[in-house]
Amino acid sequence: MKISVRTTGLPLCRVATLPVRAVRMMGTAAHVSPGSSPMAMPPRFDIQAAQNTKLRVQPRCPPPRQSATSTQPAASTQVQPTARQGPTMPPGFKAEYGSLPTFTIPETVTSTPSHVLLGQQIITAFRRDGIIQIAQSPLQRKLWQAAQAASRRFFAKSPEEKAVCVDSQSYAGYIASGEEVTDGIADYSEIFTITKDFDMGNARVRAKWPCHGPVPWPDVEMREPMMRYKEELGREGARLVRLFEMGLGLEEGELGKWIGDDGKGPGGWHHARVLRFPPRNATNGKGKEGRGIGSHTDYGLLVISAQDDVGGLFIRRPSQEEKFANWEKSAAGLKEDDDGWVFIPPVEGTHTVILGDMMQYLTRNHLVATPHKVGLNTRERFAFAYFHEPSFQAVLKPLNGGVIPQAPPAQEKDEGVHYGTHFTNMFIRNYPDRITTKRLVAEGRYGLLERPELRTIGAAPTAESRV
C-alpha cells in the first residue's frame, strides 16, 4: 500500500509517491511536566496599568548581535537558493532551509487501514519536524486566492478606515503595526482577527463573557471571502483531528470531544488572523527592526496557514533540550536569537500546519507546540492563519491511551486547563493597550471565567454570570 506524499524542498519541488517505509521516524519530543492551571491574572500583567489609557509598550534593548542574526547562512547547515530556485530568507536571519513532506488529506476520513496509517505518518512527521505541509484542494486554492485579494484591498485602506474596525468586547478586528506585543516588544505585523462572530443580541455577549462579541467587518467584500475560506479550513481541521486520533491510537471522539462541535453549543473557538508584513525598509518605527512577529507558541490545538510567495516563517523542531509549557509560563521570546531555527519557504498550492499549546498538554508532550517567528523580508508579505481550537468553555484534561505517555503520580490529580482562560490570558499579554483589554478589566469580566457555565461545554449564561 502506498500513500501519496509530495516532498518539497530546494532547489526544486518534486511530486512523488513514496512507500510508507520511506517516511523517516523522528526522535522523541521534548517532555515537560505540566501542572494545574489556577485562576490568576497573567504573569507581569498590571491591572492598573491596563486601565491607564496612557499605557505604552516599553521597548527592550536588543541582545548583542550573535552569529544567529548574521545575513549569511552557515555553510554547514544551509543551502542558499539562487534567484531562480525560490524565495530567499529575510535579511538578518540565519537558519536551515526546511524541506517538508506534503500530505494529501482525504475529503472523508474513515477508520480504514490506509487512513490509520496516514494518521500515523502525520504524527511521525510532527514529532520529527514540528510542522507539515498539506496540499490544497482546487477549491481551497480558489478560496485562498480570493481571501488574499480581499486582504490586499483591506490593508491598502487608509489608517482611519482600518482604525474603526475594532470591537471593545472581543479581540476581533484590526490590529495596527506596532500594536501587538510579544515578550514585551512591539511587532511589525498588521492584522485583522476573525473570532467567533456573535451579534449583540447573543446571550453570551449580553452576559459580557470575556472575548465574546461581533467581528467589526469593514464591508461585505472583506467578510464573504474570509468566512468562506475560514469555514473550509474548519472542515479540514476536523479531518485532521480525526487523523490525529487514529495516529495516536485513540478512539473516535477522544480528542474531538474537547472541541464541542456537536450542535449543543457554539462549537470550537475557531478563529483566524489575516496578516500583512511590511517590507523591512518601510516600517513605522514602532517595533523591533526586521521582526514581523517574535518567537512564540500558539495557544490551541492546531494552526493551518497559507502564505504568499515572499517568505518569512521560521520554526523550531521538537527537541529534548528545549522544554516549555506556555499554559504555565509564557514561552514568548523563546530562543528568538539563538541558533536552531528552520526557514519554511513558501510552496505554492500548500497549507502549513503547526501544533498549539493545548495539543501539547492533551498529549502529555508526545506532541509539542511549535515555536515559530516571522521575519520581515524585502517585499510586502501576506498570510492567513486559521486556528482550530477547543471550546472556549472546555476544561481540558490530558488524554489516556494509545501512544500517549501515562501520567506520572504527581499529575494524577491534574485540575486541567481552562481554554477560555488560556486564550484570554494570551490576548491580554499580546494587547495590553487595546480597548478590549481595558474594558475587560474595568468591568470585571475576567472574574467570570471562574463561573461553572463558562467551564462546561455547551452551557448557557445564567443570571449570576452577568457582570
CSV table of C-alpha atoms in Angstrom, one decimal:
chain,number,residue,atom,x,y,z
A,1,MET,CA,0.0,0.0,0.0
A,2,LYS,CA,1.3,3.5,-0.9
A,3,ILE,CA,0.5,6.9,0.5
A,4,SER,CA,0.7,10.0,-1.7
A,5,VAL,CA,3.3,12.2,-0.2
A,6,ARG,CA,4.9,15.1,-2.1
A,7,THR,CA,8.3,16.0,-0.8
A,8,THR,CA,9.1,19.7,-1.3
A,9,GLY,CA,12.5,21.3,-0.9
A,10,LEU,CA,15.1,23.5,-2.5
A,11,PRO,CA,16.4,23.8,-5.2
A,12,LEU,CA,13.3,22.3,-6.8
A,13,CYS,CA,9.9,20.8,-5.9
A,14,ARG,CA,9.0,17.2,-6.9
A,15,VAL,CA,5.9,15.2,-6.7
A,16,ALA,CA,6.4,11.5,-5.8
A,17,THR,CA,4.6,8.5,-4.5
A,18,LEU,CA,6.6,7.1,-1.6
A,19,PRO,CA,6.2,3.8,0.1
A,20,VAL,CA,5.2,4.1,3.7
A,21,ARG,CA,8.6,2.9,4.9
A,22,ALA,CA,10.2,5.9,3.2
A,23,VAL,CA,8.9,8.3,5.8
A,24,ARG,CA,11.6,8.7,8.4
A,25,MET,CA,10.9,8.1,12.1
A,26,MET,CA,11.8,11.0,14.3
A,27,GLY,CA,13.4,11.5,17.7
A,28,THR,CA,11.4,11.8,20.9
A,29,ALA,CA,9.8,15.2,21.5
A,30,ALA,CA,10.6,17.4,24.4
A,31,HIS,CA,9.0,16.4,27.7
A,32,VAL,CA,7.9,18.8,30.5
A,33,SER,CA,5.7,18.3,33.5
A,34,PRO,CA,2.6,20.4,33.1
A,35,GLY,CA,0.7,21.2,36.3
A,36,SER,CA,-2.6,22.7,37.0
A,37,SER,CA,-3.9,26.0,35.7
A,38,PRO,CA,-5.1,28.1,38.6
A,39,MET,CA,-7.3,31.1,38.1
A,40,ALA,CA,-5.0,34.1,38.2
A,41,MET,CA,-4.2,37.1,36.1
A,42,PRO,CA,-1.4,36.6,33.6
A,43,PRO,CA,2.2,37.0,34.9
A,44,ARG,CA,3.5,40.6,34.7
A,45,PHE,CA,0.0,41.9,33.9
A,46,ASP,CA,-0.7,45.1,35.8
A,47,ILE,CA,-4.4,45.8,36.1
A,48,GLN,CA,-3.9,49.4,37.0
A,49,ALA,CA,-1.6,49.9,34.0
A,50,ALA,CA,-4.1,48.2,31.7
A,51,GLN,CA,-6.8,50.7,32.8
A,52,ASN,CA,-4.4,53.6,32.2
A,53,THR,CA,-5.1,55.0,28.7
A,54,LYS,CA,-1.6,56.3,28.5
A,55,LEU,CA,0.0,52.8,28.8
A,56,ARG,CA,2.8,52.4,26.3
A,57,VAL,CA,4.9,49.4,25.3
A,58,GLN,CA,8.3,49.7,26.8
A,59,PRO,CA,10.9,48.9,24.2
A,60,ARG,CA,13.6,46.5,25.2
A,61,CYS,CA,17.2,46.8,24.0
A,62,PRO,CA,18.0,44.0,21.6
A,63,PRO,CA,20.6,41.4,22.7
A,64,PRO,CA,24.1,41.7,21.4
A,65,ARG,CA,24.4,40.6,17.8
A,66,GLN,CA,25.3,36.9,17.5
A,67,SER,CA,26.0,34.6,14.6
A,68,ALA,CA,22.3,33.6,14.6
A,69,THR,CA,21.5,37.1,13.3
A,70,SER,CA,24.1,37.2,10.5
A,71,THR,CA,22.9,37.9,7.0
A,72,GLN,CA,24.7,34.8,5.5
A,73,PRO,CA,23.8,31.2,6.4
A,74,ALA,CA,26.4,28.8,7.9
A,75,ALA,CA,27.8,26.6,5.1
A,76,SER,CA,27.4,23.5,7.2
A,77,THR,CA,23.7,23.9,7.8
A,78,GLN,CA,22.3,25.8,4.9
A,79,VAL,CA,21.8,25.7,1.2
A,80,GLN,CA,21.4,29.2,-0.1
A,81,PRO,CA,19.0,29.2,-3.1
A,82,THR,CA,19.7,31.2,-6.2
A,83,ALA,CA,17.1,33.7,-7.6
A,84,ARG,CA,15.6,31.0,-9.8
A,85,GLN,CA,15.3,28.5,-7.0
A,86,GLY,CA,12.7,30.2,-5.0
A,87,PRO,CA,12.1,32.6,-2.1
A,88,THR,CA,15.1,33.8,-0.1
A,89,MET,CA,15.3,34.1,3.7
A,90,PRO,CA,14.6,37.5,5.2
A,91,PRO,CA,17.8,39.5,5.6
A,92,GLY,CA,19.4,39.4,9.0
A,93,PHE,CA,18.4,35.9,9.8
A,94,LYS,CA,20.3,32.6,9.9
A,95,ALA,CA,18.5,29.3,9.7
A,96,GLU,CA,18.4,25.9,8.0
A,97,TYR,CA,16.2,25.7,4.9
A,98,GLY,CA,13.3,23.4,5.6
A,99,SER,CA,12.2,20.6,3.3
A,100,LEU,CA,8.9,19.1,4.3
A,101,PRO,CA,6.7,16.3,3.2
A,102,THR,CA,3.4,17.4,1.7
A,103,PHE,CA,0.4,15.2,2.6
A,104,THR,CA,-2.9,14.9,0.7
A,105,ILE,CA,-5.8,14.7,3.1
A,106,PRO,CA,-8.9,12.7,2.0
A,107,GLU,CA,-12.2,14.5,1.7
A,108,THR,CA,-13.7,11.9,4.1
A,109,VAL,CA,-11.7,10.3,6.8
A,110,THR,CA,-12.7,6.8,7.8
A,111,SER,CA,-11.2,4.1,10.0
A,112,THR,CA,-9.7,2.2,7.1
A,113,PRO,CA,-6.1,0.9,7.4
A,114,SER,CA,-4.9,3.4,4.9
A,115,HIS,CA,-6.3,6.3,6.8
A,116,VAL,CA,-5.0,5.0,10.1
A,117,LEU,CA,-1.6,4.7,8.5
A,118,LEU,CA,-1.8,8.2,7.1
A,119,GLY,CA,-2.6,9.4,10.7
A,120,GLN,CA,0.4,7.7,12.0
A,121,GLN,CA,2.6,9.2,9.3
A,122,ILE,CA,1.4,12.7,10.2
A,123,ILE,CA,2.1,12.1,13.9
A,124,THR,CA,5.6,10.9,13.0
A,125,ALA,CA,6.2,14.0,10.8
A,126,PHE,CA,5.1,16.3,13.6
A,127,ARG,CA,7.3,14.6,16.2
A,128,ARG,CA,10.3,14.9,13.8
A,129,ASP,CA,9.7,18.4,12.2
A,130,GLY,CA,7.1,20.2,14.3
A,131,ILE,CA,5.3,21.2,11.0
A,132,ILE,CA,3.8,19.5,8.0
A,133,GLN,CA,2.5,20.7,4.6
A,134,ILE,CA,-0.9,19.8,3.2
A,135,ALA,CA,-1.8,20.0,-0.5
A,136,GLN,CA,-4.6,22.5,-1.1
A,137,SER,CA,-7.6,21.2,-3.0
A,138,PRO,CA,-8.7,23.1,-6.1
A,139,LEU,CA,-11.5,24.7,-4.0
A,140,GLN,CA,-9.1,25.7,-1.3
A,141,ARG,CA,-6.7,27.3,-3.8
A,142,LYS,CA,-9.5,29.4,-5.2
A,143,LEU,CA,-10.7,30.4,-1.7
A,144,TRP,CA,-7.1,31.3,-0.7
A,145,GLN,CA,-6.7,33.5,-3.8
A,146,ALA,CA,-10.0,35.3,-3.1
A,147,ALA,CA,-9.0,35.8,0.6
A,148,GLN,CA,-5.6,37.1,-0.4
A,149,ALA,CA,-7.2,39.6,-2.8
A,150,ALA,CA,-9.6,40.8,0.0
A,151,SER,CA,-6.7,41.1,2.4
A,152,ARG,CA,-4.7,43.3,0.0
A,153,ARG,CA,-7.8,45.5,-0.5
A,154,PHE,CA,-8.3,45.9,3.2
A,155,PHE,CA,-4.7,46.7,4.2
A,156,ALA,CA,-4.5,49.2,1.4
A,157,LYS,CA,-7.2,51.3,3.0
A,158,SER,CA,-6.3,54.4,4.9
A,159,PRO,CA,-5.3,54.2,8.6
A,160,GLU,CA,-8.5,56.0,9.5
A,161,GLU,CA,-10.7,53.5,7.6
A,162,LYS,CA,-8.9,50.5,9.3
A,163,ALA,CA,-8.9,52.0,12.8
A,164,VAL,CA,-12.7,51.9,13.1
A,165,CYS,CA,-12.7,48.1,12.6
A,166,VAL,CA,-12.3,47.4,16.4
A,167,ASP,CA,-14.7,45.8,18.8
A,168,SER,CA,-14.4,46.6,22.5
A,169,GLN,CA,-15.9,43.3,23.7
A,170,SER,CA,-14.0,40.8,21.5
A,171,TYR,CA,-10.4,40.9,20.3
A,172,ALA,CA,-11.7,40.8,16.7
A,173,GLY,CA,-10.9,43.4,14.1
A,174,TYR,CA,-7.9,45.5,13.1
A,175,ILE,CA,-4.5,45.4,14.8
A,176,ALA,CA,-2.2,48.1,13.7
A,177,SER,CA,1.5,47.5,13.1
A,178,GLY,CA,3.3,48.0,16.4
A,179,GLU,CA,0.2,47.3,18.5
A,180,GLU,CA,0.8,43.5,19.1
A,181,VAL,CA,3.3,42.8,21.7
A,182,THR,CA,5.4,39.6,22.0
A,183,ASP,CA,7.6,39.2,25.2
A,184,GLY,CA,7.2,42.9,25.9
A,185,ILE,CA,8.4,44.1,22.5
A,186,ALA,CA,6.1,45.5,19.7
A,187,ASP,CA,5.8,43.6,16.4
A,188,TYR,CA,5.5,45.0,12.9
A,189,SER,CA,2.7,42.6,11.8
A,190,GLU,CA,-0.5,44.2,10.7
A,191,ILE,CA,-3.5,42.0,11.4
A,192,PHE,CA,-7.2,41.6,11.1
A,193,THR,CA,-8.5,39.0,13.6
A,194,ILE,CA,-11.7,37.0,12.9
A,195,THR,CA,-13.1,35.5,16.1
A,196,LYS,CA,-16.5,33.8,16.6
A,197,ASP,CA,-18.9,36.4,15.2
A,198,PHE,CA,-21.6,36.9,17.9
A,199,ASP,CA,-24.1,39.6,17.4
A,200,MET,CA,-25.0,42.0,20.2
A,201,GLY,CA,-28.2,40.1,20.9
A,202,ASN,CA,-26.4,36.8,21.7
A,203,ALA,CA,-26.8,35.7,25.3
A,204,ARG,CA,-23.1,35.3,25.8
A,205,VAL,CA,-22.4,38.8,24.6
A,206,ARG,CA,-25.2,40.2,26.8
A,207,ALA,CA,-23.7,38.4,29.8
A,208,LYS,CA,-20.4,40.1,29.0
A,209,TRP,CA,-18.4,36.8,28.7
A,210,PRO,CA,-14.7,37.7,28.0
A,211,CYS,CA,-13.7,37.8,24.3
A,212,HIS,CA,-17.3,37.4,23.1
A,213,GLY,CA,-18.6,39.9,20.6
A,214,PRO,CA,-19.1,40.8,17.0
A,215,VAL,CA,-16.4,40.9,14.3
A,216,PRO,CA,-16.2,44.6,13.1
A,217,TRP,CA,-16.1,43.9,9.4
A,218,PRO,CA,-15.3,46.8,7.1
A,219,ASP,CA,-17.6,45.6,4.4
A,220,VAL,CA,-19.1,42.5,2.8
A,221,GLU,CA,-16.2,42.4,0.3
A,222,MET,CA,-14.0,41.5,3.2
A,223,ARG,CA,-16.4,39.3,5.2
A,224,GLU,CA,-17.6,36.9,2.5
A,225,PRO,CA,-14.3,35.6,1.1
A,226,MET,CA,-12.7,35.4,4.5
A,227,MET,CA,-15.6,33.5,6.0
A,228,ARG,CA,-15.8,31.1,3.1
A,229,TYR,CA,-12.1,30.3,3.4
A,230,LYS,CA,-12.2,30.1,7.2
A,231,GLU,CA,-15.2,27.7,7.1
A,232,GLU,CA,-13.4,25.5,4.6
A,233,LEU,CA,-10.3,25.4,6.7
A,234,GLY,CA,-12.6,24.4,9.6
A,235,ARG,CA,-13.7,21.3,7.7
A,236,GLU,CA,-10.0,20.5,7.0
A,237,GLY,CA,-9.3,21.0,10.7
A,238,ALA,CA,-12.0,18.5,11.6
A,239,ARG,CA,-10.5,15.9,9.3
A,240,LEU,CA,-7.1,16.4,10.8
A,241,VAL,CA,-8.4,16.0,14.3
A,242,ARG,CA,-9.8,12.6,13.3
A,243,LEU,CA,-6.5,11.6,11.7
A,244,PHE,CA,-4.7,12.7,14.9
A,245,GLU,CA,-7.0,10.4,16.9
A,246,MET,CA,-6.1,7.4,14.7
A,247,GLY,CA,-2.5,8.3,14.5
A,248,LEU,CA,-2.3,8.5,18.3
A,249,GLY,CA,-4.2,5.2,18.8
A,250,LEU,CA,-7.2,6.9,20.3
A,251,GLU,CA,-10.9,6.1,20.0
A,252,GLU,CA,-13.0,8.3,17.8
A,253,GLY,CA,-14.1,11.5,19.6
A,254,GLU,CA,-11.5,11.3,22.4
A,255,LEU,CA,-9.7,14.4,21.0
A,256,GLY,CA,-12.7,15.9,19.2
A,257,LYS,CA,-14.8,16.0,22.4
A,258,TRP,CA,-12.9,19.0,23.7
A,259,ILE,CA,-14.0,21.0,20.6
A,260,GLY,CA,-17.7,20.7,21.2
A,261,ASP,CA,-18.8,20.7,17.6
A,262,ASP,CA,-21.8,18.5,18.4
A,263,GLY,CA,-24.6,21.1,17.9
A,264,LYS,CA,-25.1,21.6,21.7
A,265,GLY,CA,-23.2,24.9,21.8
A,266,PRO,CA,-21.2,27.3,19.7
A,267,GLY,CA,-18.5,24.7,19.0
A,268,GLY,CA,-14.8,25.1,19.0
A,269,TRP,CA,-13.3,28.6,19.5
A,270,HIS,CA,-12.1,28.5,15.9
A,271,HIS,CA,-10.8,31.8,14.7
A,272,ALA,CA,-8.4,33.3,12.1
A,273,ARG,CA,-5.8,36.0,11.6
A,274,VAL,CA,-5.3,37.8,8.3
A,275,LEU,CA,-1.8,39.1,8.3
A,276,ARG,CA,0.3,41.7,6.4
A,277,PHE,CA,4.0,42.2,7.0
A,278,PRO,CA,5.6,45.4,5.6
A,279,PRO,CA,8.9,45.3,3.8
A,280,ARG,CA,11.7,45.8,6.3
A,281,ASN,CA,12.7,49.1,4.8
A,282,ALA,CA,9.2,50.6,5.1
A,283,THR,CA,8.2,50.2,8.8
A,284,ASN,CA,6.7,52.8,11.1
A,285,GLY,CA,9.4,52.8,13.8
A,286,LYS,CA,7.2,51.3,16.4
A,287,GLY,CA,8.6,47.7,16.5
A,288,LYS,CA,11.9,45.8,16.5
A,289,GLU,CA,14.0,46.1,13.4
A,290,GLY,CA,13.4,43.2,11.0
A,291,ARG,CA,10.8,41.4,13.2
A,292,GLY,CA,7.3,40.7,12.0
A,293,ILE,CA,6.3,38.6,15.0
A,294,GLY,CA,8.5,37.5,17.8
A,295,SER,CA,9.1,33.9,18.9
A,296,HIS,CA,6.1,32.3,20.5
A,297,THR,CA,3.8,29.2,20.5
A,298,ASP,CA,0.2,29.3,19.6
A,299,TYR,CA,-2.5,28.6,22.2
A,300,GLY,CA,-4.9,25.9,20.9
A,301,LEU,CA,-4.8,22.6,19.0
A,302,LEU,CA,-3.5,23.2,15.5
A,303,VAL,CA,-3.0,26.1,13.1
A,304,ILE,CA,-3.5,25.8,9.3
A,305,SER,CA,-1.8,28.6,7.4
A,306,ALA,CA,-1.3,29.9,3.8
A,307,GLN,CA,1.4,32.3,2.8
A,308,ASP,CA,2.2,34.1,-0.4
A,309,ASP,CA,5.4,33.8,-2.4
A,310,VAL,CA,7.6,36.1,-0.3
A,311,GLY,CA,8.6,34.0,2.7
A,312,GLY,CA,9.2,34.9,6.4
A,313,LEU,CA,8.2,31.9,8.6
A,314,PHE,CA,10.7,30.3,10.9
A,315,ILE,CA,10.1,27.3,13.2
A,316,ARG,CA,12.0,25.2,15.8
A,317,ARG,CA,11.9,21.4,15.6
A,318,PRO,CA,11.0,19.4,18.7
A,319,SER,CA,14.0,19.0,21.0
A,320,GLN,CA,14.7,17.2,24.2
A,321,GLU,CA,16.7,20.2,25.4
A,322,GLU,CA,14.0,22.8,24.9
A,323,LYS,CA,11.3,22.3,27.5
A,324,PHE,CA,8.4,24.7,27.8
A,325,ALA,CA,4.7,24.8,28.9
A,326,ASN,CA,3.1,28.0,27.7
A,327,TRP,CA,-0.1,27.5,29.8
A,328,GLU,CA,2.1,27.6,32.9
A,329,LYS,CA,4.8,30.1,32.0
A,330,SER,CA,4.9,32.3,28.9
A,331,ALA,CA,7.0,30.9,26.0
A,332,ALA,CA,7.1,34.3,24.3
A,333,GLY,CA,10.6,35.2,23.1
A,334,LEU,CA,11.7,31.6,23.4
A,335,LYS,CA,15.2,31.1,21.8
A,336,GLU,CA,14.4,34.0,19.5
A,337,ASP,CA,18.1,35.0,18.8
A,338,ASP,CA,19.6,31.5,19.2
A,339,ASP,CA,20.7,29.0,16.6
A,340,GLY,CA,18.5,26.2,15.6
A,341,TRP,CA,15.8,27.9,13.6
A,342,VAL,CA,14.4,26.4,10.3
A,343,PHE,CA,13.2,28.7,7.5
A,344,ILE,CA,10.0,27.4,5.8
A,345,PRO,CA,10.0,28.6,2.2
A,346,PRO,CA,6.5,29.1,0.7
A,347,VAL,CA,5.4,26.3,-1.6
A,348,GLU,CA,2.6,27.2,-4.0
A,349,GLY,CA,-0.6,25.2,-3.5
A,350,THR,CA,0.0,24.1,0.1
A,351,HIS,CA,-1.0,24.8,3.6
A,352,THR,CA,1.4,24.6,6.5
A,353,VAL,CA,0.2,23.1,9.8
A,354,ILE,CA,1.7,23.5,13.2
A,355,LEU,CA,0.6,22.5,16.7
A,356,GLY,CA,-0.5,24.6,19.7
A,357,ASP,CA,-0.3,24.5,23.5
A,358,MET,CA,-3.4,22.5,24.1
A,359,MET,CA,-2.3,19.7,21.8
A,360,GLN,CA,0.9,19.5,23.8
A,361,TYR,CA,-1.0,19.5,27.0
A,362,LEU,CA,-3.5,16.9,25.9
A,363,THR,CA,-0.9,14.5,24.7
A,364,ARG,CA,1.5,14.9,27.7
A,365,ASN,CA,4.2,16.3,25.4
A,366,HIS,CA,4.1,13.4,23.0
A,367,LEU,CA,3.4,16.2,20.5
A,368,VAL,CA,4.7,19.7,21.4
A,369,ALA,CA,3.6,23.1,20.4
A,370,THR,CA,5.7,24.5,17.6
A,371,PRO,CA,7.8,27.6,18.5
A,372,HIS,CA,7.8,30.0,15.5
A,373,LYS,CA,8.5,33.6,14.5
A,374,VAL,CA,8.2,35.8,11.4
A,375,GLY,CA,10.9,38.0,9.9
A,376,LEU,CA,10.3,40.9,7.6
A,377,ASN,CA,11.6,40.4,4.1
A,378,THR,CA,12.5,42.9,1.3
A,379,ARG,CA,8.9,42.8,0.0
A,380,GLU,CA,5.5,43.2,1.5
A,381,ARG,CA,4.1,39.8,2.6
A,382,PHE,CA,0.6,38.4,3.2
A,383,ALA,CA,-0.5,35.3,5.1
A,384,PHE,CA,-3.7,33.7,6.6
A,385,ALA,CA,-3.7,31.6,9.7
A,386,TYR,CA,-6.7,29.6,10.8
A,387,PHE,CA,-6.8,28.3,14.4
A,388,HIS,CA,-8.7,25.0,15.1
A,389,GLU,CA,-9.4,25.2,18.8
A,390,PRO,CA,-11.1,23.6,21.8
A,391,SER,CA,-14.4,25.0,23.1
A,392,PHE,CA,-13.9,28.3,25.0
A,393,GLN,CA,-15.7,26.5,27.9
A,394,ALA,CA,-13.6,23.4,27.8
A,395,VAL,CA,-11.5,22.4,30.9
A,396,LEU,CA,-9.1,20.1,29.2
A,397,LYS,CA,-7.5,17.0,30.8
A,398,PRO,CA,-4.6,15.0,29.4
A,399,LEU,CA,-5.7,12.1,27.2
A,400,ASN,CA,-5.1,8.5,28.1
A,401,GLY,CA,-4.4,5.5,25.9
A,402,GLY,CA,-2.8,4.8,22.6
A,403,VAL,CA,0.8,6.1,22.3
A,404,ILE,CA,0.3,8.9,24.8
A,405,PRO,CA,2.6,8.6,27.8
A,406,GLN,CA,1.0,7.6,31.1
A,407,ALA,CA,0.6,10.3,33.7
A,408,PRO,CA,3.3,10.3,36.5
A,409,PRO,CA,1.9,10.1,40.0
A,410,ALA,CA,2.3,13.9,40.6
A,411,GLN,CA,-0.1,14.6,37.7
A,412,GLU,CA,-2.8,12.1,38.5
A,413,LYS,CA,-4.9,14.9,40.1
A,414,ASP,CA,-4.3,17.5,37.4
A,415,GLU,CA,-7.0,20.1,37.7
A,416,GLY,CA,-6.9,20.7,33.9
A,417,VAL,CA,-6.5,23.8,31.8
A,418,HIS,CA,-9.5,26.0,31.0
A,419,TYR,CA,-9.1,27.0,27.4
A,420,GLY,CA,-11.2,30.2,27.8
A,421,THR,CA,-8.8,31.5,30.5
A,422,HIS,CA,-5.7,30.4,28.5
A,423,PHE,CA,-7.0,32.2,25.4
A,424,THR,CA,-7.9,35.4,27.3
A,425,ASN,CA,-4.5,35.4,29.1
A,426,MET,CA,-2.7,35.2,25.7
A,427,PHE,CA,-4.6,38.2,24.3
A,428,ILE,CA,-4.2,40.3,27.4
A,429,ARG,CA,-0.5,39.8,27.2
A,430,ASN,CA,-0.4,40.5,23.5
A,431,TYR,CA,-2.6,43.6,23.6
A,432,PRO,CA,-2.2,45.3,27.0
A,433,ASP,CA,-3.1,48.7,25.5
A,434,ARG,CA,-6.1,47.6,23.5
A,435,ILE,CA,-9.6,49.0,24.4
A,436,THR,CA,-10.8,45.4,24.7
A,437,THR,CA,-8.3,44.7,27.5
A,438,LYS,CA,-9.2,47.9,29.4
A,439,ARG,CA,-12.9,47.2,29.2
A,440,LEU,CA,-12.5,43.5,30.2
A,441,VAL,CA,-10.6,44.5,33.3
A,442,ALA,CA,-12.6,47.6,34.2
A,443,GLU,CA,-15.9,45.7,34.0
A,444,GLY,CA,-14.7,42.7,35.9
A,445,ARG,CA,-15.2,40.4,33.0
A,446,TYR,CA,-12.0,38.4,33.8
A,447,GLY,CA,-13.6,37.1,37.0
A,448,LEU,CA,-16.5,35.5,35.1
A,449,LEU,CA,-14.0,32.9,33.8
A,450,GLU,CA,-14.4,31.1,37.2
A,451,ARG,CA,-18.2,30.6,36.7
A,452,PRO,CA,-19.3,27.0,36.2
A,453,GLU,CA,-21.2,27.8,33.0
A,454,LEU,CA,-18.0,29.2,31.4
A,455,ARG,CA,-16.3,25.9,32.3
A,456,THR,CA,-19.0,23.5,30.9
A,457,ILE,CA,-19.1,22.9,27.2
A,458,GLY,CA,-22.4,24.0,25.8
A,459,ALA,CA,-23.7,25.6,29.0
A,460,ALA,CA,-25.7,28.8,28.5
A,461,PRO,CA,-25.3,32.0,30.6
A,462,THR,CA,-27.2,32.3,33.8
A,463,ALA,CA,-28.4,35.4,35.6
A,464,GLU,CA,-25.5,35.0,38.1
A,465,SER,CA,-22.9,35.0,35.3
A,466,ARG,CA,-23.8,38.6,34.2
A,467,VAL,CA,-21.5,41.3,35.3
